[in-house]
Coordinates of C-alpha atoms in Angstrom, one line a residue:
M11 CA -6.1 -72.5 7.5
L12 CA -7.7 -73.1 3.9
C13 CA -8.3 -70.4 1.9
L14 CA -10.2 -70.2 -1.5
C15 CA -9.2 -68.8 -4.6
A16 CA -12.4 -68.5 -6.6
T17 CA -15.4 -67.0 -6.2
A18 CA -18.0 -69.4 -5.0
Q19 CA -20.4 -68.5 -8.0
T20 CA -17.8 -69.5 -10.5
E21 CA -16.9 -72.6 -8.9
I22 CA -20.3 -73.7 -8.6
A23 CA -21.0 -73.0 -12.0
G24 CA -18.3 -75.0 -13.2
I25 CA -18.8 -78.0 -11.1
L26 CA -22.7 -78.3 -12.5
S27 CA -21.9 -77.4 -16.0
V28 CA -22.6 -80.5 -18.1
N29 CA -19.0 -81.1 -20.4
S30 CA -20.2 -82.6 -23.9
K31 CA -16.4 -82.9 -24.8
P32 CA -14.5 -86.0 -24.4
S33 CA -13.3 -86.4 -20.7
T34 CA -9.7 -85.1 -20.5
V35 CA -8.9 -88.4 -17.8
N36 CA -8.2 -90.5 -20.6
N37 CA -5.1 -88.3 -21.6
N38 CA -4.4 -87.5 -17.8
K39 CA -5.3 -90.6 -16.0
A40 CA -1.6 -91.4 -14.9
T41 CA -1.0 -87.8 -14.1
Y42 CA -4.5 -87.7 -12.3
D43 CA -3.7 -90.7 -10.3
H44 CA -0.9 -89.7 -9.1
F45 CA -1.9 -86.2 -7.9
F46 CA -5.3 -88.0 -6.5
L47 CA -3.1 -90.9 -4.6
D48 CA -0.6 -88.3 -3.1
A49 CA -3.7 -86.0 -1.9
M50 CA -5.0 -89.3 0.0
V51 CA -1.5 -89.5 1.6
Q52 CA -1.5 -85.7 2.8
R53 CA -5.1 -86.1 4.1
Q54 CA -4.2 -89.4 6.1
K55 CA -1.3 -87.5 7.4
G56 CA -3.5 -84.8 8.6
N57 CA -2.1 -82.3 6.2
N58 CA -5.3 -80.5 5.2
D59 CA -4.2 -77.3 3.1
A60 CA -2.1 -79.9 1.0
A61 CA -4.7 -82.2 0.6
F62 CA -6.9 -79.6 -0.6
D63 CA -4.7 -78.1 -3.4
L64 CA -3.9 -81.5 -4.7
L65 CA -7.7 -82.0 -4.8
R66 CA -8.4 -78.7 -6.7
H67 CA -5.6 -79.5 -9.2
C68 CA -7.0 -83.1 -9.5
L69 CA -10.5 -81.5 -10.6
Q70 CA -8.7 -79.1 -13.1
L71 CA -7.0 -82.5 -14.5
N72 CA -10.2 -84.5 -14.4
P73 CA -13.4 -82.4 -14.1
D74 CA -15.6 -85.9 -13.8
A75 CA -13.8 -87.7 -11.2
S76 CA -16.1 -88.1 -8.4
E77 CA -14.1 -89.2 -5.9
A78 CA -12.3 -85.9 -5.7
H79 CA -15.6 -83.9 -5.7
Y80 CA -16.5 -85.9 -2.4
Y81 CA -13.2 -85.6 -0.7
I82 CA -13.1 -82.1 -1.7
A83 CA -16.7 -81.4 -0.4
Q84 CA -15.7 -82.7 3.2
Y85 CA -13.0 -79.6 3.1
Y86 CA -15.6 -76.7 2.0
A87 CA -17.8 -78.2 4.8
G88 CA -15.1 -77.5 7.2
L89 CA -14.6 -73.8 5.5
K90 CA -18.4 -73.5 6.6
D91 CA -19.0 -73.1 2.9
D92 CA -22.3 -74.9 2.5
S93 CA -23.1 -73.8 -1.1
L94 CA -19.4 -75.2 -2.5
S95 CA -19.8 -78.6 -0.2
L96 CA -23.0 -78.9 -1.7
A97 CA -22.1 -78.4 -4.9
H98 CA -19.0 -80.9 -5.0
I99 CA -21.2 -83.7 -3.2
Q100 CA -24.2 -83.1 -5.9
R101 CA -21.6 -83.5 -8.4
A102 CA -20.1 -86.7 -7.1
A103 CA -23.6 -88.5 -6.9
E104 CA -24.7 -87.2 -10.0
L105 CA -21.3 -88.8 -11.7
N106 CA -21.4 -92.0 -9.5
P107 CA -25.4 -92.4 -8.3
D108 CA -24.7 -96.3 -7.4
N109 CA -22.2 -94.8 -4.9
E110 CA -24.3 -95.5 -1.6
T111 CA -21.7 -93.3 0.5
Y112 CA -22.1 -90.4 -1.9
M113 CA -25.7 -90.6 -1.8
E114 CA -25.9 -91.0 2.1
T115 CA -23.6 -87.9 2.3
L116 CA -25.8 -85.8 -0.2
A117 CA -28.9 -86.6 2.0
Q118 CA -27.1 -85.9 5.2
I119 CA -26.4 -82.4 3.8
Y120 CA -29.7 -81.9 2.6
I121 CA -30.7 -82.5 6.1
R122 CA -28.5 -80.2 8.1
Q123 CA -29.4 -77.4 5.6
Q124 CA -33.1 -78.2 6.2
K125 CA -33.6 -79.0 2.6
Y126 CA -36.1 -82.0 3.5
G127 CA -37.8 -82.3 0.2
D128 CA -34.4 -82.8 -1.8
A129 CA -33.4 -85.3 1.1
I130 CA -36.6 -87.4 0.4
A131 CA -35.9 -87.8 -3.1
V132 CA -32.6 -89.3 -2.1
V133 CA -33.3 -91.5 0.4
E134 CA -36.4 -92.8 -1.8
R135 CA -34.1 -93.7 -4.3
L136 CA -31.3 -95.3 -1.9
Y137 CA -34.6 -97.6 -0.5
D138 CA -35.4 -98.4 -3.8
R139 CA -31.9 -100.1 -4.4
D140 CA -32.1 -101.8 -1.0
K141 CA -35.4 -102.8 0.5
S142 CA -33.9 -104.4 3.8
R143 CA -32.4 -101.3 5.1
E144 CA -34.9 -100.6 7.9
D145 CA -32.6 -97.2 9.1
L146 CA -33.8 -95.7 5.4
L147 CA -37.7 -95.7 6.3
E148 CA -37.0 -94.4 9.5
M149 CA -35.3 -91.5 8.4
L150 CA -37.8 -91.1 5.4
F151 CA -40.5 -91.2 8.4
Q152 CA -39.0 -88.2 10.0
L153 CA -38.1 -86.6 7.0
Y154 CA -42.1 -87.0 6.0
Q155 CA -43.0 -85.4 9.2
Q156 CA -40.8 -82.5 9.0
E157 CA -42.6 -81.6 5.6
N158 CA -45.8 -82.0 7.6
D159 CA -46.6 -84.7 4.8
Y160 CA -48.9 -87.1 7.0
K161 CA -50.0 -89.2 4.4
K162 CA -46.8 -90.1 3.1
A163 CA -45.5 -90.4 6.7
I164 CA -48.4 -93.2 7.5
G165 CA -47.0 -94.9 3.9
V166 CA -43.4 -95.2 5.4
L167 CA -45.1 -96.6 8.8
E168 CA -47.4 -99.0 6.4
R169 CA -43.7 -100.1 4.5
M170 CA -42.5 -101.0 7.9
E171 CA -45.3 -103.2 8.6
L172 CA -44.8 -105.1 5.3
N173 CA -41.3 -105.9 6.3
D174 CA -41.7 -106.5 10.0
G175 CA -45.6 -106.9 10.7
K176 CA -47.8 -104.9 13.4
S177 CA -46.3 -104.0 16.4
E178 CA -46.9 -101.5 19.4
R179 CA -44.4 -99.2 18.1
L180 CA -45.8 -98.6 14.3
S181 CA -49.5 -98.7 15.5
V182 CA -48.7 -96.1 18.4
A183 CA -46.9 -94.0 15.6
K184 CA -49.6 -94.5 13.1
S185 CA -52.3 -93.5 15.6
E186 CA -50.4 -90.3 16.6
I187 CA -50.1 -88.9 13.4
Y188 CA -53.9 -89.8 12.5
T189 CA -54.6 -87.7 16.0
Q190 CA -52.3 -84.8 14.4
M191 CA -54.0 -84.8 11.2
G192 CA -57.5 -84.8 13.0
D193 CA -58.6 -88.2 11.9
K194 CA -59.8 -89.4 14.9
K195 CA -61.7 -92.6 13.6
A196 CA -58.5 -93.8 12.2
A197 CA -56.4 -93.5 15.0
I198 CA -58.8 -95.3 17.2
A199 CA -59.1 -97.9 14.4
E200 CA -55.5 -98.3 14.2
M201 CA -55.2 -99.1 18.2
E202 CA -58.4 -101.2 18.0
A203 CA -56.6 -103.5 15.2
L204 CA -53.7 -103.9 17.3
A205 CA -55.5 -105.1 20.1
R206 CA -57.4 -107.5 18.0
Q207 CA -54.8 -108.9 16.6
Y208 CA -53.0 -109.6 20.1
P209 CA -56.3 -110.4 22.0
N210 CA -54.2 -112.4 25.1
D211 CA -52.2 -109.0 25.6
L212 CA -54.3 -106.7 27.7
N213 CA -51.8 -103.7 27.4
Y214 CA -52.5 -103.3 24.0
L215 CA -56.6 -103.0 24.9
A216 CA -55.5 -100.6 27.7
M217 CA -53.9 -98.7 25.1
Y218 CA -57.0 -98.8 22.7
G219 CA -59.1 -97.5 25.7
D220 CA -56.7 -94.6 26.5
M221 CA -56.9 -93.8 22.6
L222 CA -61.0 -93.8 22.8
M223 CA -60.6 -91.6 26.0
M224 CA -58.0 -89.2 24.1
N225 CA -60.4 -89.0 21.5
G226 CA -63.4 -88.0 23.4
Q227 CA -64.9 -91.6 23.6
E228 CA -65.2 -91.6 27.6
K229 CA -68.0 -94.3 28.1
K230 CA -66.6 -96.6 25.5
A231 CA -63.2 -96.2 27.1
L232 CA -64.3 -96.8 30.6
K233 CA -66.4 -100.0 29.5
T234 CA -62.7 -101.3 27.9
F235 CA -61.1 -100.4 31.3
N236 CA -63.6 -102.2 33.4
Q237 CA -63.4 -105.3 31.3
I238 CA -59.7 -105.2 31.5
L239 CA -59.8 -104.9 35.5
A240 CA -62.3 -107.7 35.4
E241 CA -59.4 -109.8 34.2
E242 CA -56.4 -108.3 35.6
P243 CA -57.5 -106.3 38.7
D244 CA -53.9 -104.5 39.4
N245 CA -53.2 -103.5 35.9
S246 CA -51.6 -100.2 36.4
R247 CA -52.0 -98.7 33.3
V248 CA -55.4 -98.9 33.6
L249 CA -55.8 -97.9 37.0
M250 CA -53.5 -95.0 35.9
S251 CA -55.7 -93.7 33.1
L252 CA -58.7 -93.9 35.7
R253 CA -56.9 -91.9 38.3
N254 CA -56.2 -89.1 35.4
Y255 CA -60.2 -89.5 34.3
H256 CA -61.1 -88.8 37.5
L257 CA -58.5 -85.8 38.3
A258 CA -60.0 -84.4 35.1
H259 CA -63.3 -84.3 36.2
Q260 CA -62.7 -83.3 39.8
Q261 CA -63.3 -86.5 41.9
Q262 CA -60.7 -86.3 44.1
A263 CA -61.7 -88.9 46.3
L264 CA -61.8 -91.4 43.8
A265 CA -58.6 -90.2 42.4
D266 CA -57.1 -90.7 45.9
S267 CA -58.5 -94.0 46.4
L268 CA -56.8 -95.4 42.7
T269 CA -53.6 -93.4 43.9
T270 CA -53.5 -95.6 47.2
R271 CA -54.1 -98.7 44.9
I272 CA -51.4 -97.9 42.2
L273 CA -48.9 -97.5 44.9
L274 CA -49.6 -100.6 46.8
G275 CA -50.4 -102.5 43.9
K276 CA -47.7 -105.8 43.6
N277 CA -48.1 -105.0 39.6
T278 CA -47.1 -101.7 39.6
S279 CA -43.4 -100.8 38.5
Q280 CA -40.9 -98.8 40.5
Q281 CA -40.9 -96.3 37.8
D282 CA -44.7 -95.9 38.0
K283 CA -44.5 -95.4 41.6
V284 CA -41.7 -92.9 42.0
Y285 CA -43.5 -90.8 38.9
L286 CA -47.2 -91.2 41.0
I287 CA -45.4 -90.0 44.6
R288 CA -43.6 -87.0 43.2
Q289 CA -47.0 -86.2 41.4
E290 CA -48.7 -86.5 44.9
I291 CA -46.0 -84.2 46.5
Q292 CA -46.2 -81.7 44.1
A293 CA -49.9 -81.2 44.4
S294 CA -49.5 -81.4 48.2
E295 CA -47.1 -78.2 47.8
N296 CA -49.0 -76.4 45.7
A297 CA -52.1 -77.2 48.2
D298 CA -51.7 -76.5 51.7
G299 CA -48.2 -78.1 52.2
D300 CA -49.9 -81.0 54.8
S301 CA -47.4 -83.6 54.8
T302 CA -49.7 -86.4 56.4
R303 CA -51.1 -88.2 53.4
V304 CA -47.6 -88.0 51.3
L305 CA -46.0 -89.9 54.3
N306 CA -48.3 -92.1 55.3
L307 CA -48.4 -93.2 51.3
F308 CA -44.7 -93.6 52.0
R309 CA -45.0 -95.5 55.0
R310 CA -47.7 -97.9 53.8
M311 CA -45.4 -98.7 50.6
N312 CA -42.3 -99.3 52.4
T313 CA -43.9 -101.5 55.2
L314 CA -45.5 -103.6 52.4
Q315 CA -42.6 -103.7 49.6
P316 CA -39.4 -102.0 51.2
N317 CA -37.4 -100.4 48.4
A318 CA -34.0 -98.9 48.7
D319 CA -35.1 -96.2 46.1
M320 CA -38.3 -95.1 47.6
L321 CA -37.0 -95.0 51.0
I322 CA -34.4 -92.7 50.0
L323 CA -37.2 -90.5 48.2
Q324 CA -38.7 -90.8 51.7
A325 CA -36.0 -89.1 53.2
T326 CA -35.5 -86.5 51.1
Y327 CA -38.9 -85.6 51.5
M328 CA -38.5 -85.6 55.5
N329 CA -35.9 -83.4 54.8
L330 CA -38.2 -80.9 52.6
K331 CA -40.4 -80.8 55.3
Q332 CA -37.5 -80.3 57.9
M333 CA -38.6 -83.1 60.1
P334 CA -36.4 -84.2 62.8
K335 CA -33.2 -85.9 62.1
D336 CA -33.8 -88.9 64.2
S337 CA -37.0 -89.7 62.1
V338 CA -34.7 -89.2 59.0
N339 CA -32.2 -91.5 60.3
A340 CA -34.3 -94.1 61.0
V341 CA -35.7 -94.5 57.1
L342 CA -31.9 -94.0 55.7
E343 CA -31.2 -97.1 58.2
Q344 CA -33.8 -98.9 56.9
V345 CA -32.1 -98.3 53.3
L346 CA -28.9 -99.8 54.5
A347 CA -30.5 -102.9 56.1
I348 CA -31.9 -103.4 52.7
A349 CA -29.0 -102.1 50.7
P350 CA -25.6 -101.8 52.7
D351 CA -24.1 -100.6 49.5
N352 CA -26.1 -97.7 48.9
A353 CA -23.4 -94.9 49.3
A354 CA -25.9 -92.1 49.1
A355 CA -28.0 -93.2 52.2
R356 CA -24.9 -93.7 54.1
L357 CA -23.3 -90.2 53.3
Q358 CA -26.5 -89.0 54.4
L359 CA -25.9 -90.7 57.7
V360 CA -22.8 -89.2 58.0
G361 CA -23.7 -86.0 57.2
N362 CA -26.1 -86.3 60.1
A363 CA -23.6 -87.7 62.4
W364 CA -21.2 -84.9 61.6
G365 CA -24.2 -82.4 62.2
A366 CA -24.7 -84.0 66.1
D367 CA -21.1 -84.1 66.5
D368 CA -21.3 -88.1 66.9
M369 CA -18.1 -88.7 65.7
D370 CA -18.1 -92.4 67.2
R371 CA -21.2 -92.9 64.9
M372 CA -19.7 -91.2 62.1
I373 CA -16.3 -93.4 62.0
A374 CA -18.4 -96.5 62.5
L375 CA -20.5 -95.6 59.5
C376 CA -17.5 -94.7 57.2
Q377 CA -15.9 -97.9 58.5
G378 CA -18.8 -99.6 56.7
G379 CA -18.7 -97.2 53.7
R380 CA -15.4 -98.6 53.0
Q381 CA -16.1 -102.2 53.2
Y382 CA -18.9 -102.1 50.9
N383 CA -17.9 -98.6 48.7
P384 CA -14.1 -99.0 48.9
D385 CA -13.9 -96.8 45.9
E386 CA -15.7 -93.8 47.7
M387 CA -13.3 -91.5 48.8
A388 CA -15.5 -89.4 51.0
F389 CA -15.8 -92.6 53.6
Y390 CA -11.9 -92.4 54.2
Y391 CA -12.0 -88.2 54.8
Y392 CA -14.9 -88.2 57.1
Q393 CA -13.4 -91.1 59.1
G394 CA -10.4 -89.7 59.0
I395 CA -12.1 -86.3 60.4
G396 CA -13.9 -88.0 62.9
Y397 CA -11.0 -89.5 64.6
Y398 CA -9.1 -86.1 64.3
K399 CA -11.8 -84.4 66.0
Q400 CA -11.1 -87.2 68.9
E401 CA -7.3 -86.4 68.7
K402 CA -6.8 -90.1 67.4
L403 CA -4.0 -88.9 65.1
D404 CA -2.4 -92.3 64.2
E405 CA -5.9 -93.6 63.4
A406 CA -6.9 -90.6 61.4
L407 CA -3.4 -90.2 59.4
S408 CA -4.3 -94.0 58.4
A409 CA -7.7 -93.5 57.1
F410 CA -6.3 -90.3 55.0
Q411 CA -3.5 -92.6 53.7
N412 CA -5.4 -95.2 52.8
G413 CA -8.0 -93.0 51.0
I414 CA -4.8 -91.5 49.0
G415 CA -5.2 -94.5 46.9
V416 CA -8.7 -93.8 45.6
I417 CA -8.4 -90.6 44.6
N418 CA -8.2 -90.0 40.9
Q419 CA -9.0 -87.4 38.2
D420 CA -13.0 -87.4 38.6
S421 CA -12.4 -86.9 42.1
D422 CA -14.2 -83.4 43.7
P423 CA -10.8 -81.0 43.9
A424 CA -12.7 -79.5 46.9
I425 CA -12.9 -82.6 48.8
V426 CA -9.7 -83.9 47.7
S427 CA -7.7 -80.2 48.8
D428 CA -9.2 -80.6 52.2
F429 CA -8.2 -84.4 52.3
Y430 CA -4.4 -83.4 52.0
A431 CA -5.2 -80.2 54.1
V432 CA -6.0 -82.2 57.2
M433 CA -3.4 -84.8 56.4
G434 CA -0.7 -82.0 56.5
D435 CA -2.1 -80.7 59.9
I436 CA -1.9 -84.2 61.2
L437 CA 1.6 -84.8 60.2
H438 CA 2.6 -81.6 61.5
Q439 CA 1.3 -82.1 65.1
K440 CA 3.4 -85.4 64.8
G441 CA 6.5 -83.7 63.9
M442 CA 6.9 -84.8 60.5
A443 CA 7.1 -81.3 59.1
K444 CA 8.6 -82.3 55.8
D445 CA 5.9 -84.5 54.9
A446 CA 3.4 -82.3 56.6
Y447 CA 4.5 -79.6 53.6
A448 CA 4.7 -82.4 51.1
A449 CA 0.8 -82.7 51.9
Y450 CA 0.0 -78.9 51.7
D451 CA 1.8 -78.9 48.5
S452 CA -0.8 -81.5 47.2
C453 CA -3.5 -80.0 48.9
L454 CA -2.6 -76.4 46.7
V455 CA -2.2 -78.3 43.6
W456 CA -6.0 -79.5 43.8
K457 CA -7.6 -76.2 44.8
D458 CA -4.5 -73.2 44.8
D459 CA -7.1 -71.1 47.0
N460 CA -7.8 -73.4 49.8
I461 CA -7.3 -70.4 52.5
G462 CA -7.2 -73.0 55.6
C463 CA -4.1 -74.8 54.2
L464 CA -2.5 -71.8 52.7
N465 CA -3.0 -69.9 56.4
N466 CA -1.4 -73.1 58.3
Y467 CA 1.4 -74.0 55.7
A468 CA 2.3 -69.9 56.1
Y469 CA 2.5 -70.0 59.9
Y470 CA 4.2 -73.3 60.4
L471 CA 6.9 -72.1 57.6
S472 CA 7.1 -69.0 59.7
E473 CA 7.6 -70.6 63.0
E474 CA 10.5 -72.2 61.5
G475 CA 11.9 -69.3 60.0
E476 CA 11.8 -70.8 56.6
Q477 CA 10.8 -69.9 53.4
L478 CA 9.3 -66.7 54.9
D479 CA 8.9 -65.1 51.3
K480 CA 6.7 -67.8 50.2
A481 CA 4.8 -67.8 53.7
E482 CA 4.5 -64.0 53.3
Q483 CA 2.7 -64.8 49.6
M484 CA 0.6 -67.5 50.7
S485 CA -0.6 -65.7 53.9
Y486 CA -1.4 -62.7 51.9
K487 CA -4.3 -64.5 49.7
T488 CA -5.8 -65.4 52.9
I489 CA -6.6 -61.7 54.2
K490 CA -7.1 -60.6 51.0
A491 CA -10.1 -63.5 51.0
E492 CA -11.1 -62.9 54.2
P493 CA -9.9 -59.4 55.5
K494 CA -11.6 -59.4 59.2
N495 CA -10.4 -62.9 59.8
A496 CA -8.2 -62.1 63.2
T497 CA -6.3 -65.8 62.7
F498 CA -5.3 -64.9 59.4
L499 CA -4.3 -61.4 60.0
D500 CA -2.5 -62.5 63.2
T501 CA -0.4 -65.0 60.6
Y502 CA 0.5 -62.5 58.3
A503 CA 1.2 -60.1 60.9
W504 CA 3.9 -62.4 62.4
I505 CA 5.2 -63.4 59.2
L506 CA 6.0 -59.5 58.8
F507 CA 7.4 -59.7 62.3
M508 CA 9.5 -62.7 61.6
Q509 CA 11.3 -60.9 58.3
K510 CA 11.7 -57.6 60.6
R511 CA 9.3 -55.9 59.0
Y512 CA 7.6 -54.3 62.5
S513 CA 5.8 -51.2 61.3
E514 CA 4.2 -53.3 59.0
A515 CA 3.4 -56.1 61.3
K516 CA 1.8 -53.7 63.8
V517 CA -0.7 -52.5 61.2
Y518 CA -2.1 -56.0 60.7
I519 CA -2.0 -57.3 64.5
D520 CA -3.9 -54.0 65.2
Q521 CA -6.4 -55.3 62.6
A522 CA -6.3 -58.8 64.2
L523 CA -7.0 -57.2 67.6
Q524 CA -9.9 -55.6 66.2
N525 CA -11.5 -58.4 64.9
K526 CA -10.6 -61.1 67.4
E527 CA -13.7 -62.3 69.7
D528 CA -13.9 -61.9 73.5
S529 CA -15.3 -65.1 74.0
V530 CA -12.3 -67.0 72.4
D531 CA -8.8 -67.8 73.7
N532 CA -6.7 -65.0 71.8
S533 CA -3.5 -65.3 73.8
V534 CA -1.6 -66.3 70.9
I535 CA -2.8 -63.1 69.0
L536 CA -1.9 -61.0 72.3
E537 CA 1.4 -62.5 72.6
H538 CA 2.3 -61.9 68.9
A539 CA 0.7 -58.1 69.7
G540 CA 3.3 -57.6 72.6
D541 CA 6.0 -59.2 70.7
I542 CA 5.7 -56.7 67.9
Y543 CA 4.9 -53.8 70.1
A544 CA 8.0 -54.3 71.9
C545 CA 10.1 -54.5 68.6
C546 CA 8.5 -51.1 67.6
N547 CA 9.9 -49.8 70.9
E548 CA 6.8 -49.3 72.5
A549 CA 7.5 -51.5 75.9
D550 CA 4.6 -50.5 78.2
K551 CA 1.8 -51.6 75.7
A552 CA 4.0 -54.8 74.9
L553 CA 3.9 -55.7 78.6
E554 CA 0.0 -54.9 78.8
Y555 CA -0.7 -57.4 75.7
W556 CA 1.6 -59.8 77.4
Q557 CA -0.1 -59.8 80.5
D558 CA -3.7 -60.5 79.0
A559 CA -2.0 -63.0 77.1
L560 CA -1.0 -64.6 80.5
K561 CA -4.6 -64.9 81.4
G562 CA -5.2 -67.6 78.7
A563 CA -1.8 -69.1 78.9
P564 CA -0.9 -69.1 82.6
D565 CA 1.9 -71.7 82.6
K566 CA 3.7 -70.5 79.6
Q567 CA 7.2 -69.8 80.4
V568 CA 8.5 -67.8 77.9
L569 CA 5.9 -65.5 78.2
I570 CA 6.4 -65.1 82.3
R571 CA 10.0 -64.5 81.0
K572 CA 8.8 -61.4 78.7
I573 CA 7.1 -59.9 81.3
K574 CA 9.7 -60.3 83.7
L575 CA 12.3 -59.0 81.5
K576 CA 9.9 -56.5 79.9
K577 CA 11.4 -57.4 76.5
Y578 CA 11.0 -59.9 73.7
V579 CA 12.3 -63.2 74.1
R580 CA 12.5 -65.9 71.2
E581 CA 11.1 -69.3 72.4

């Protein structure tokens, strides 16, 4: 951390003072050069404290060394000492006014400190030296606007026109400045001059019409618009302007007619169509929320000129209006017919298939997604889930394993975590415990609070009597997250049982029993309750739980043996 050894006021005064005596640079040139070179070496190495101290020493040897002032100014800027930073860069520019780097840096500091007048003076000097630099004129234009000096801003635009000729960008900018100045006549004249200079470009004439409308000359503007439409009936810019005019005058029927004309126009850009249909949606929602007109516009557009983005917008609107999923799916299917690589539409269809429990459809959609979007992890995930739900473990595992290759640092941690969690479940069901645990470990690397994984991982470890301390820690996280989840409570109770902590296990199995659903097969929880009560020397209660468990698992031999022997028996 750099520290200052002199007060700012004293140092600034020293920097700005004029030295009338012969400079010490001649007497100390070799020494100065040595220290300055060393300062630059330390700067290059990133040793900023050393470089800072060396530059201070350089300025003691030669107070008129512009390069030392320039570099030390950067260190003061880093120290947030704006006054000293500015003083040093001012001195550097004063000592070497022909150095463009010093002058530009000075201008930027003035701008950062909102000293726009001072910045203007510096930039004007730079432009006087090099009139080929368009960037300096752009900077001056912004600075004069900051100072509300509109006449000077216009002057800068005129300098640009001398260099590049009249253009839409410059004319629009000048017209806007004239409007800000309240000079409507000049604002209109500017756009009229542009239209006359390019008579074959009707867009410029349309811009002139817009400026007339903006400045209250409606009749003249409408005449101009009609002139354009006579030559180009589908000019969307003019149609949009007329639509806005009718809306402003509350002529809704005329505005609606123009809306339809624009949306169905062959020359209307997709960007304008999206903008306009969004306006229609907003107006509909602000009124009575009737979707009939909006949906009709969508259908007519997508029948005349099908477009994937517009179809997705239609599907989004239909979802907003809670329309039947079959209707939404039909629109999304149209998207895939046009653009089969549209992942957004395909994923919506996947989600809808999942919601309808249509695993065959979900699997087929994901297979297509893997073909057209091989780097989209979600398609591997949902295909694997689909196969898993169908108990096709080999196909599910293949989908997940193929998807591992597309996981990267930008992948959604929640999805990747579930990805590995389900893989772990599949591997465990296939008897590949070691690989399952590796998958669970990967799951928890991506999301260490994936409670589904924590529960399954902990339970499988406890079943095998392995790493019970680790299992207990993982299971405890799940009951902290969901203290009324019967499955999680049962797992935790069972791990405590496996650790022979029977009294504690009884507390948690009782909570599991209290939270179990009567409509669900709870035979595992009931059997565990019997085992725990048996080891707590409550044989009658244990027998009662085992008998209840047998109703859900009548063929389980070990459970039958427990009831017959009236004692706990390990499987």
